[in-house]
XYZ file of C-alpha atoms in Angstrom:
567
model
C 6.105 -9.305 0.901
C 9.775 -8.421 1.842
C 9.516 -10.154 5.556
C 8.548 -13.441 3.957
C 10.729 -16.048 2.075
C 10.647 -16.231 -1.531
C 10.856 -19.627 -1.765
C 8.304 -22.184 -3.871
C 5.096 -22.942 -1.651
C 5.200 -19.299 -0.475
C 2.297 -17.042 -1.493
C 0.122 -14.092 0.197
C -1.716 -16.404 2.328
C 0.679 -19.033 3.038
C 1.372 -19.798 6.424
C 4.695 -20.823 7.826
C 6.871 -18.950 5.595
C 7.479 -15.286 7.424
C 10.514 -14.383 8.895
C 10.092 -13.626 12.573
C 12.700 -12.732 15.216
C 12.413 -14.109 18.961
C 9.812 -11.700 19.978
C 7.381 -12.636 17.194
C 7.907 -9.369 15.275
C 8.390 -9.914 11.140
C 11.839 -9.087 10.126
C 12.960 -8.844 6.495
C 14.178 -11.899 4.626
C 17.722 -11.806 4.845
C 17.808 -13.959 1.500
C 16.441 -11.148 -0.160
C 17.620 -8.171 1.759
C 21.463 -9.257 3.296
C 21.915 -5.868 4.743
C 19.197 -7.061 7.175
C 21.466 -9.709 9.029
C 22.031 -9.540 12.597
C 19.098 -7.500 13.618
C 19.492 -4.604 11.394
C 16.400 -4.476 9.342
C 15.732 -2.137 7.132
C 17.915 0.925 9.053
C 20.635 0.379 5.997
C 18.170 0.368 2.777
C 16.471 3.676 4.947
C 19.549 5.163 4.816
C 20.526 4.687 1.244
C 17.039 5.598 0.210
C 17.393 8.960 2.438
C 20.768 9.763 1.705
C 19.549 10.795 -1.941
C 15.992 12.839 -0.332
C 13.752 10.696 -0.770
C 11.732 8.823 2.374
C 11.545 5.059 2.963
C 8.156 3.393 3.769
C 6.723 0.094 4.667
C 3.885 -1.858 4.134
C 2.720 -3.674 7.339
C -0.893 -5.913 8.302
C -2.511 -5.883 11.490
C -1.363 -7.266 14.491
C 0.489 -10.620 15.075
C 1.366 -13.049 12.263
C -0.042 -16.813 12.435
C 3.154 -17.868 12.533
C 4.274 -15.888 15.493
C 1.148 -17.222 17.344
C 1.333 -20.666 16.610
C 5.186 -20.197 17.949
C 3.896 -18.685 20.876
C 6.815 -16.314 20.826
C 7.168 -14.386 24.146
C 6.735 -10.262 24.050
C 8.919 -7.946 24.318
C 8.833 -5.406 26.892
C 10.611 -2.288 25.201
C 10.884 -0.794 28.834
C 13.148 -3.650 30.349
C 14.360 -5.469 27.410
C 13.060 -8.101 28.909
C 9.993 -10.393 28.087
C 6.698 -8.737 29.357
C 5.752 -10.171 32.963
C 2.673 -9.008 34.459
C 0.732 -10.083 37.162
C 2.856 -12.555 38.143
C 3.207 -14.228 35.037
C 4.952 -14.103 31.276
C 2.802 -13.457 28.532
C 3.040 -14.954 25.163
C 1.792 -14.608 21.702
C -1.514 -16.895 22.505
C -2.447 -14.740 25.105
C -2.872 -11.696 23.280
C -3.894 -13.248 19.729
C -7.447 -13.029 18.811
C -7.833 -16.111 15.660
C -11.516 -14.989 15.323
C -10.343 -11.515 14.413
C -8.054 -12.701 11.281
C -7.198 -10.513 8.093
C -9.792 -11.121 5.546
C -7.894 -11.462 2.465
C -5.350 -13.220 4.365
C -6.801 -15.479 7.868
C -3.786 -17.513 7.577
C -1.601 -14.657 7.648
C -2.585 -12.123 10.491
C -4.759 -11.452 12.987
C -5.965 -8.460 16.039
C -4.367 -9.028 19.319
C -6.459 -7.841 22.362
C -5.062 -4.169 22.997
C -7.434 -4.395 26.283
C -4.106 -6.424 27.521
C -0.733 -4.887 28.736
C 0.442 -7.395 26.538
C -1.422 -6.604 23.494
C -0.401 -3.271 23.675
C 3.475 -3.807 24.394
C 3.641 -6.518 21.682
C 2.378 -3.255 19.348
C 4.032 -0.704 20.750
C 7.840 -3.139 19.849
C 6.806 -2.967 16.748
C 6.671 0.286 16.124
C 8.918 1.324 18.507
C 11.104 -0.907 15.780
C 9.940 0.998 12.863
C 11.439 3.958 14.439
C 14.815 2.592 14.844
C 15.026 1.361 11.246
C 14.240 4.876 10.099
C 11.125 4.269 8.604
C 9.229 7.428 7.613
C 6.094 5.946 6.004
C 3.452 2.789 7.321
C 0.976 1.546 5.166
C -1.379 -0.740 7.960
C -3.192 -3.312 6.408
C -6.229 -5.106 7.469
C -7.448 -2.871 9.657
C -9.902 -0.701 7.986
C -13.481 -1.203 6.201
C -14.878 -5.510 6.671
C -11.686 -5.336 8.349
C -11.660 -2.547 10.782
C -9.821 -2.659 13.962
C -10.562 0.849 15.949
C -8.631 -0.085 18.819
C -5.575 -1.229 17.183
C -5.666 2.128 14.789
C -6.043 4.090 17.933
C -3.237 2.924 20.110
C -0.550 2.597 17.010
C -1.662 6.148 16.818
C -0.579 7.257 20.445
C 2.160 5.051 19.743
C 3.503 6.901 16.885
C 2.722 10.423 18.407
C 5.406 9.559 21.041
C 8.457 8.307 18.502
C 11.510 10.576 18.811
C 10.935 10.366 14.930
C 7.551 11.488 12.913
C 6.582 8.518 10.792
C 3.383 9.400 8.612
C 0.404 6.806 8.860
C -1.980 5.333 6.712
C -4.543 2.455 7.044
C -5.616 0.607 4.431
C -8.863 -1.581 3.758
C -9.799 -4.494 2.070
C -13.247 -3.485 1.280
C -15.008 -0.238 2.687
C -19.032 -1.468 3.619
C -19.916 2.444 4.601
C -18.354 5.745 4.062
C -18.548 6.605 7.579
C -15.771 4.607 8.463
C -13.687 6.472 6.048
C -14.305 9.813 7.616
C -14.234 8.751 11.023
C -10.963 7.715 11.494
C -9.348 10.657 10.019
C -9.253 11.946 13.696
C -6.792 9.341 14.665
C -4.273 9.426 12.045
C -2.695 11.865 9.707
C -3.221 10.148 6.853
C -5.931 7.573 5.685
C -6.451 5.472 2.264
C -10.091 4.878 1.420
C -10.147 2.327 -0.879
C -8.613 -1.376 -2.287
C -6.211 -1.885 -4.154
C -5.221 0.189 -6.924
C -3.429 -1.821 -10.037
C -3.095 -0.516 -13.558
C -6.725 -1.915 -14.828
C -9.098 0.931 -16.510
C -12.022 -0.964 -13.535
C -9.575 0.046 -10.893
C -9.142 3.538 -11.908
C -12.917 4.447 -12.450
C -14.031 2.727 -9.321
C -11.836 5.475 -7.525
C -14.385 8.032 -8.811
C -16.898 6.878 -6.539
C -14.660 6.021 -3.666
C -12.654 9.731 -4.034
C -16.688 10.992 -4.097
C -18.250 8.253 -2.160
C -21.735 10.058 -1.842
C -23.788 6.666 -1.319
C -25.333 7.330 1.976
C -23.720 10.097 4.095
C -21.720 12.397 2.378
C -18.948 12.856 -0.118
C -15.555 13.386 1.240
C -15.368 17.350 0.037
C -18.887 17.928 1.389
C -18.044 16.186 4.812
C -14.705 18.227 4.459
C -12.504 15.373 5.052
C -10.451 16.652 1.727
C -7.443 18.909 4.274
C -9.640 17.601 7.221
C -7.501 18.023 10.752
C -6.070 15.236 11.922
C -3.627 14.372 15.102
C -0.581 15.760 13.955
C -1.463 17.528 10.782
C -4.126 16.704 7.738
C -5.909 14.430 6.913
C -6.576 13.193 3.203
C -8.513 10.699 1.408
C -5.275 8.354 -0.169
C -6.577 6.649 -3.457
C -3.789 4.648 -3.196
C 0.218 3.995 -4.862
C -0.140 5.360 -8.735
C 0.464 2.298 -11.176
C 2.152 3.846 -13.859
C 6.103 3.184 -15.341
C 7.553 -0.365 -15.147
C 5.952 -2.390 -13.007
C 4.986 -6.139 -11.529
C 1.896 -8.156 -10.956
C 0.053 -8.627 -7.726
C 1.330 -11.741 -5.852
C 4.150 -12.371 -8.078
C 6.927 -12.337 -5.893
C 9.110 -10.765 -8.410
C 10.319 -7.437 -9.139
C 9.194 -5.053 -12.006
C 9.144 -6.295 -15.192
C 6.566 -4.796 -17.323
C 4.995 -1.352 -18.257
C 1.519 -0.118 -16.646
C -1.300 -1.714 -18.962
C -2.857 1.706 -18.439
C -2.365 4.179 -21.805
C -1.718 7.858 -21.780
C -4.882 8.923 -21.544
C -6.128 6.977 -18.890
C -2.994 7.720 -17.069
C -3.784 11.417 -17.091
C -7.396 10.690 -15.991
C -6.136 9.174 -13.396
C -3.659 11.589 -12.080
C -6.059 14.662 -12.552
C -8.190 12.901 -10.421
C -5.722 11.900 -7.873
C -5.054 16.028 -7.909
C -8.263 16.965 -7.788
C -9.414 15.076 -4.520
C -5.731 16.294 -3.087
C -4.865 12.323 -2.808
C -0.945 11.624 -1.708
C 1.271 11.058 -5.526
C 2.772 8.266 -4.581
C 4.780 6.846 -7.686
C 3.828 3.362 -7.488
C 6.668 2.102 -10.066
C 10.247 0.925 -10.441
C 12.405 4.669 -10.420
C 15.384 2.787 -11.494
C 13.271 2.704 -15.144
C 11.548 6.233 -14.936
C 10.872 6.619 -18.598
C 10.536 10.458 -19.857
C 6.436 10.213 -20.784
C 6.293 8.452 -17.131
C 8.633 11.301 -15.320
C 6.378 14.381 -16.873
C 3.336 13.200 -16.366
C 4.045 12.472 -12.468
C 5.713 15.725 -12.386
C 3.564 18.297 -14.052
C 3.469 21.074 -12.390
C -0.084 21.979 -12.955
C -0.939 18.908 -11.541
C 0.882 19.597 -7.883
C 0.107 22.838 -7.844
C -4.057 21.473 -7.649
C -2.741 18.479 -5.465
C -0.836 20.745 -2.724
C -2.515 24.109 -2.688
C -5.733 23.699 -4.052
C -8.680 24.564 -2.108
C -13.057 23.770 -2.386
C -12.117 20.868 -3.857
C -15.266 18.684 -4.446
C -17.180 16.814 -7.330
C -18.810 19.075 -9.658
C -22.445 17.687 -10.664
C -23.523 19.688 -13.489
C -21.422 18.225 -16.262
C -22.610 16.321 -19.627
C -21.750 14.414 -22.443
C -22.848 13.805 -25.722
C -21.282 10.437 -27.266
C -19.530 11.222 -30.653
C -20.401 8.575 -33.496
C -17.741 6.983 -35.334
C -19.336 7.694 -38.590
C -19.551 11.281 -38.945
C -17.235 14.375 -38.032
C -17.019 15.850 -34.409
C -17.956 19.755 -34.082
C -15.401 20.494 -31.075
C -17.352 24.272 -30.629
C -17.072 25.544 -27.297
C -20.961 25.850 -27.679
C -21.119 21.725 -28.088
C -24.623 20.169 -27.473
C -26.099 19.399 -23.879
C -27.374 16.252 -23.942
C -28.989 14.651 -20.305
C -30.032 11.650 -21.802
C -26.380 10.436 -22.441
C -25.771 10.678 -18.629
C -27.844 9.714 -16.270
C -29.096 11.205 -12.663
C -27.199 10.353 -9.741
C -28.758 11.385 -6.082
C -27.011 12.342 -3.406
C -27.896 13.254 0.459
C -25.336 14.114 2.862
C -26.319 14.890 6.870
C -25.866 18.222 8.375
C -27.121 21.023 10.888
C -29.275 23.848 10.438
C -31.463 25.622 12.747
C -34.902 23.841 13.790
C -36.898 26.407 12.439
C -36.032 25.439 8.800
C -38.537 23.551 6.843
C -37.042 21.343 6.320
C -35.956 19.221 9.437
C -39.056 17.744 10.228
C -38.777 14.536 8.233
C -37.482 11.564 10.164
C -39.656 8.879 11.419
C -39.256 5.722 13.660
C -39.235 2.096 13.645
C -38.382 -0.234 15.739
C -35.931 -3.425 15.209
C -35.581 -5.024 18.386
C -35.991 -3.744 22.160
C -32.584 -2.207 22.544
C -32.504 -0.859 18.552
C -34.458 1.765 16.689
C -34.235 2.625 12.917
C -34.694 6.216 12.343
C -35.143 7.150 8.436
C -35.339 10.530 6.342
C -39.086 10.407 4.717
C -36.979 10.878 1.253
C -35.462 7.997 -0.287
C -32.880 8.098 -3.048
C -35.215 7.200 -5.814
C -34.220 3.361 -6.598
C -32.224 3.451 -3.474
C -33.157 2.845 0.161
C -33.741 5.847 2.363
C -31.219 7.570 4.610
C -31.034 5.759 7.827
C -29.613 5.940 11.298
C -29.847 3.912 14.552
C -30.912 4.806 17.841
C -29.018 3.776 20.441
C -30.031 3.714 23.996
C -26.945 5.884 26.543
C -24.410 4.210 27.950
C -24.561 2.987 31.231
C -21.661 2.386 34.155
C -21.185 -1.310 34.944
C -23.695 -0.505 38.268
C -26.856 1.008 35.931
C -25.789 4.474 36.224
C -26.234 6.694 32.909
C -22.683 7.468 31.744
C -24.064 10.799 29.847
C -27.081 12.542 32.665
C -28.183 15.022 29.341
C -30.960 12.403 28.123
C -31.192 11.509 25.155
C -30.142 8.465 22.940
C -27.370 8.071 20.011
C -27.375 7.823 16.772
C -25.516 5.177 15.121
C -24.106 5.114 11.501
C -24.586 1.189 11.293
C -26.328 -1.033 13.393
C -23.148 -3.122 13.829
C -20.752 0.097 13.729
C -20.008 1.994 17.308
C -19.571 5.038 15.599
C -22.264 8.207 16.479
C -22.917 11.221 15.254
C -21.523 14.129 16.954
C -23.381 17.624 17.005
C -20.189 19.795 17.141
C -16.699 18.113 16.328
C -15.075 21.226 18.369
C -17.689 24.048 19.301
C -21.237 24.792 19.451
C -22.819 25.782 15.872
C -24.702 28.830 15.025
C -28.034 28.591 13.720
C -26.413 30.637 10.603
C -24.427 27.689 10.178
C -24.667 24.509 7.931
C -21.769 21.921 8.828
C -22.187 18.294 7.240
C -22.573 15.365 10.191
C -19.056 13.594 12.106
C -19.337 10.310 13.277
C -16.885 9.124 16.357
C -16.885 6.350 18.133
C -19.535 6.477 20.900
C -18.703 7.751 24.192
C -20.007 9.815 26.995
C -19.611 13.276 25.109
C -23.147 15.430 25.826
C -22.723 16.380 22.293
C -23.552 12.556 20.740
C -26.877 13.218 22.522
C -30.371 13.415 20.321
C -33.890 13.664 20.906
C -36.994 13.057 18.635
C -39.652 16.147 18.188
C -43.135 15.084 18.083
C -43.290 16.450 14.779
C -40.434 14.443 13.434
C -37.343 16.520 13.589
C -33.766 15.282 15.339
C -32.653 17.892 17.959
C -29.036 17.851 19.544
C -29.660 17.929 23.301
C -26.115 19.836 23.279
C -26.282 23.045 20.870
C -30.094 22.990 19.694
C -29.359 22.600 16.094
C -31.266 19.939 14.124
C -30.259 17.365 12.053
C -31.097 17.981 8.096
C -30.311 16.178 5.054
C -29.223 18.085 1.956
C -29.528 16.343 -1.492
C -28.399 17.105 -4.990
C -28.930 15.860 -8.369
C -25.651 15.101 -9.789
C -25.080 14.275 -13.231
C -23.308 10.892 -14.364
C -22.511 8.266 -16.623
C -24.888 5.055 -16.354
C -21.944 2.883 -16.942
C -19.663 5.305 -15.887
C -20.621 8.194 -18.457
C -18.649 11.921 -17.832
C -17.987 13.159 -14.073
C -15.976 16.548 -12.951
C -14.379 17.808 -10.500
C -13.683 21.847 -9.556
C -10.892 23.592 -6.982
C -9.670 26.683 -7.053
C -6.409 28.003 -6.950
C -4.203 30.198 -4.448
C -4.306 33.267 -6.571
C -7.853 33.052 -7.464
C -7.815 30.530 -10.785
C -10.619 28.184 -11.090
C -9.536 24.394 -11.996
C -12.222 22.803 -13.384
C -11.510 19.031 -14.734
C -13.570 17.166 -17.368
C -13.868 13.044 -17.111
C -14.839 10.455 -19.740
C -15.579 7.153 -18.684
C -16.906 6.138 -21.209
C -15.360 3.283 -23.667
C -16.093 5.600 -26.453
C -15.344 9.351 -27.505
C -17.843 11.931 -25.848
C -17.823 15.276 -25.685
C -18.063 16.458 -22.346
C -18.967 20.298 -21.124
C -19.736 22.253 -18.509
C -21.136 25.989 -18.287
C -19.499 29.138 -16.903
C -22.316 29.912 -15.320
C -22.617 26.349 -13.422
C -19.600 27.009 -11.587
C -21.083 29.108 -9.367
C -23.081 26.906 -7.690
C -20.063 25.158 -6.636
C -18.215 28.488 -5.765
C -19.484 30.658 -2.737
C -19.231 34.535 -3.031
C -18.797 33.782 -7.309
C -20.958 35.412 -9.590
C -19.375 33.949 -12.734
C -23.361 34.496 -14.611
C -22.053 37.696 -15.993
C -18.517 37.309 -16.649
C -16.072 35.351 -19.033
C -13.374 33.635 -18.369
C -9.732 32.932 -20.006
C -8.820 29.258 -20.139
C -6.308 27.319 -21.114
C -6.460 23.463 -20.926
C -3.309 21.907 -19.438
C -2.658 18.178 -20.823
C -3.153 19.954 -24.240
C -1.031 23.532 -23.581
C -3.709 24.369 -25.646
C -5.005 27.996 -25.092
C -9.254 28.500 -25.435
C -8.941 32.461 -24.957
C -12.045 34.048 -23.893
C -14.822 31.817 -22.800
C -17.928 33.116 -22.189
C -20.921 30.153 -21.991
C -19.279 26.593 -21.293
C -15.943 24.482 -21.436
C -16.356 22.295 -23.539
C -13.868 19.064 -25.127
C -14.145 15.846 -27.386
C -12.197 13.243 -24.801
C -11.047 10.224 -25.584
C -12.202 7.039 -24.080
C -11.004 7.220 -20.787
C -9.838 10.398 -21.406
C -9.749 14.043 -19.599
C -9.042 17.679 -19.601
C -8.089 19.739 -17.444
C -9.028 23.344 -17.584
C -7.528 26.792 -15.682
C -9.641 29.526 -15.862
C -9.240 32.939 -14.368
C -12.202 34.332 -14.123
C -12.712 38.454 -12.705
């Protein structure tokens, strides 16, 4: 960390060793940076670093530092200039520091302050307010999202930001992510959101984003709940699978610059980056570009690969993909028309929440039981096979601090978690059609008429503000038992079908996909009577006509990535 001293003793979670200025705010180490002396900052390395196009970002953690607290720094008022005096009195770094609420992976480093307080909330808006006058374009926030999330801190640095005489872009980052809900909720208060740990070059790291990037455990994957493009404050929203670790780079916690090259090889370097184009994540070059080495430069510049990452659209998993493992002791037949083998790869089963019209079927499934006298479970009749089934809370309505109802609609919520105050919303913007099927939004709970559900008799969730009922769509999806073949499938701006091909696997497998598949995944596409022309892009190599299935012999760890136009 650049705002701590690099000096022996000195390690993530070391306490005592930031560098703070009077107001309790980290500063960078002028020892390592000396352009930072006498209150600049970072303003001249934002310069430098903007002065040949690109942008300059930071990585910050939540709140106030132990060190600042234990200091008890006063806080600076960026309206006076002065220490922040309310009520009569000067407040200080105690009075706003909550020790309880410290950073997981680092309680002697950081911790929430109270942003209920006028001092909580100036002590964050000076930092910011900082940030701006440095020049700082990018924040990564840290330790404020998943075990570690911190709504109200998220959602004031986010009015903070919106009123910068500079645009900074905004990203919160977890330690560990318990639920997907959180995920998708906050992407209505920031413009940009990560949704998983950290990413280092290890092969674990990079196929754990596969679930994350489709994270269908529970709710919903983040193409069905269309958080892929999803609106956000000031623009999108997207699902950030983090800083790409490829190029010359250095080990976490090391306190030294690059030094090595990524222990990831080609192949799973291209896995990784089709992925990270499929699911429309940031490509954020997470090496030294001092050392950009020519294999390193094309592969994070192909332009196949931000074409899909910047104008793709339907981007989503593709289920109906399989793999047949190729045996070391006899030859590979790499036909087009390669064998479809289930066995190889495993059932995965996902449910996602939506809204369809109380009349279907199919909405009459969810049942009751209670917990404790203010909490409910409510759960879909169908479980996940080996997993437990779908479950929300109920929640009784709000009331005013003298008994009053805040919402007068009836009703109760329905909770994602029971420790989570995040409820599901019937209509993010406008009342649905019964014609319409729109997966579930959680927001924090509030007095909104649309957060408001009853129970039927005959077991069926009704939103007491459009009508619609709640329903649960599944789909058999499937993937590797230990981590087998996955795809993923966009399509393009003039039409072009991407369809990518995954092997997870720690041997070769050939891994295919039909033509005629694809349409489940494509509205308005009848691709059952129709061929296609491909081409595969890592390769350049060109398939011609395809008529039945893609189909490709990948490497362990391996991919391909496929362009089809199809009439």
């Amino acid at each position: 960390m650049d705002m701590r001293k690099n000096v022996p003793g000195a390690h993530p979670d070391s306490l005592g060793f930031d560098v703070i200025d009077e107001w309790g705010r980290l500063i960078p180490d002028p020892d390592r940076w000396p352009s930072s002396e006498d209150g600049k900052g970072f303003t001249e390395v934002a310069q430098k670093v903007q002065s040949v196009g690109l942008k300059f970002g930071i990585h910050v953690m939540r709140g106030l530092s132990r060190q600042a607290y234990d200091a008890n720094t006063p806080i600076l008022d960026t309206t006076t200039g002065r220490a922040y005096e309310e009520s009569g009195r000067l407040w200080r770094a105690k009075d706003i520091g909550i020790t309880e609420r410290a950073c997981g992976w680092m309680p002697h480093g950081f911790m929430s302050v109270n942003t209920k307080l006028g001092a909580g909330r100036a002590f964050l808006r000076s930092l910011y307010e900082q940030y701006a006058e440095w020049g700082v374009d990018f924040v990564k926030h840290d330790c404020v999202f998943g075990n570690d999330l911190d709504v109200d801190e998220i959602t004031f640095v986010s009015e903070v930001l919106q009123k910068l005489n500079r645009p900074i872009l905004y990203s919160v980052s977890p330690g560990v992510i318990p639920t997907p809900v959180m995920a998708k909720d906050i992407s209505g208060l920031v413009n940009m959101y990560r949704v998983t740990g950290d990413d280092w070059d290890k092969w674990g790291d990079v196929a754990a984003h596969f679930d994350v990037s489709r994270w269908n455990k529970v709710f919903m994957d983040f193409a069905a709940a269309n958080k892929i493009g999803a609106k956000g404050l000031l623009g999108k929203s997207w699902p950030d699978l983090d800083m790409l670790p490829v190029g010359w780079l250095t080990d976490p916690g090391s306190g030294r610059g690059p030094y090595r090259m990524s222990n990831l090889n080609l192949d799973e370097q291209k896995t990784q980056m089709t992925l990270w184009a499929m699911a429309r994540s940031p490509i954020m070059y997470g090496g030294d570009v001092r050392r950009l080495d020519e294999t390193t430069s094309s592969l994070i510049t192909n332009p196949f690969i931000l074409e899909i990452n910047s104008f793709s659209t339907n981007n989503m998993e593709f289920p109906f993909v399989t793999g047949t493992k190729v045996s070391a002791h006899k030859t590979t037949n790499h036909s087009r028309r390669s064998r479809r083998s289930l066995k190889e790869v495993g059932t995965s089963h996902t449910q996602f929440l939506g809204f369809t019209s109380c009349s279907h079927p199919k909405v009459n499934g969810w049942s009751i039981k209670a917990l404790d006298q203010d909490l409910d479970q409510i759960c879909w009749k169908e479980s996940m096979r080996s997993h437990e089934p779908l479950c929300l809370y109920k929640r009784k309505p709000l009331l005013t601090s003298d008994g009053r109802l805040i919402n007068n609609q009836g009703g109760f919520y329905l909770l994602a978690s029971d420790e989570m105050e995040f409820c599901l919303d019937a209509s993010p913007r406008k009342k649905r059609t019964s014609k319409e099927f729109n997966s579930g939004s959680f927001s924090p709970c509030g007095s909104d008429a649309k957060q408001m559900w009853e129970l039927s008799n005959n077991g069926s969730l009704i939103s007491s503000y459009s009508g619609l009922c709640v329903s649960v769509k599944s789909i058999d999806a499937n993937v590797g038992n230990s981590g087998g073949v996955r795809s993923w499938i966009a399509t393009g701006r003039k039409g072009e079908i991407y369809v990518a091909l995954f092997n997870l696997n720690s041997e070769k497998t050939v891994t295919s996909a039909t033509i005629s598949d694809l349409t489940k995944a494509l509205p308005g596409r009848n691709l059952k009577a129709t061929s296609c022309h491909g081409r595969e892009v890592w390769s350049g190599k060109d398939f011609g006509e395809i008529k039945d299935s893609i189909s490709m012999e990948l490497e362990m760890h391996g991919c391909a990535l496929f362009a089809l136009n199809c009439p």
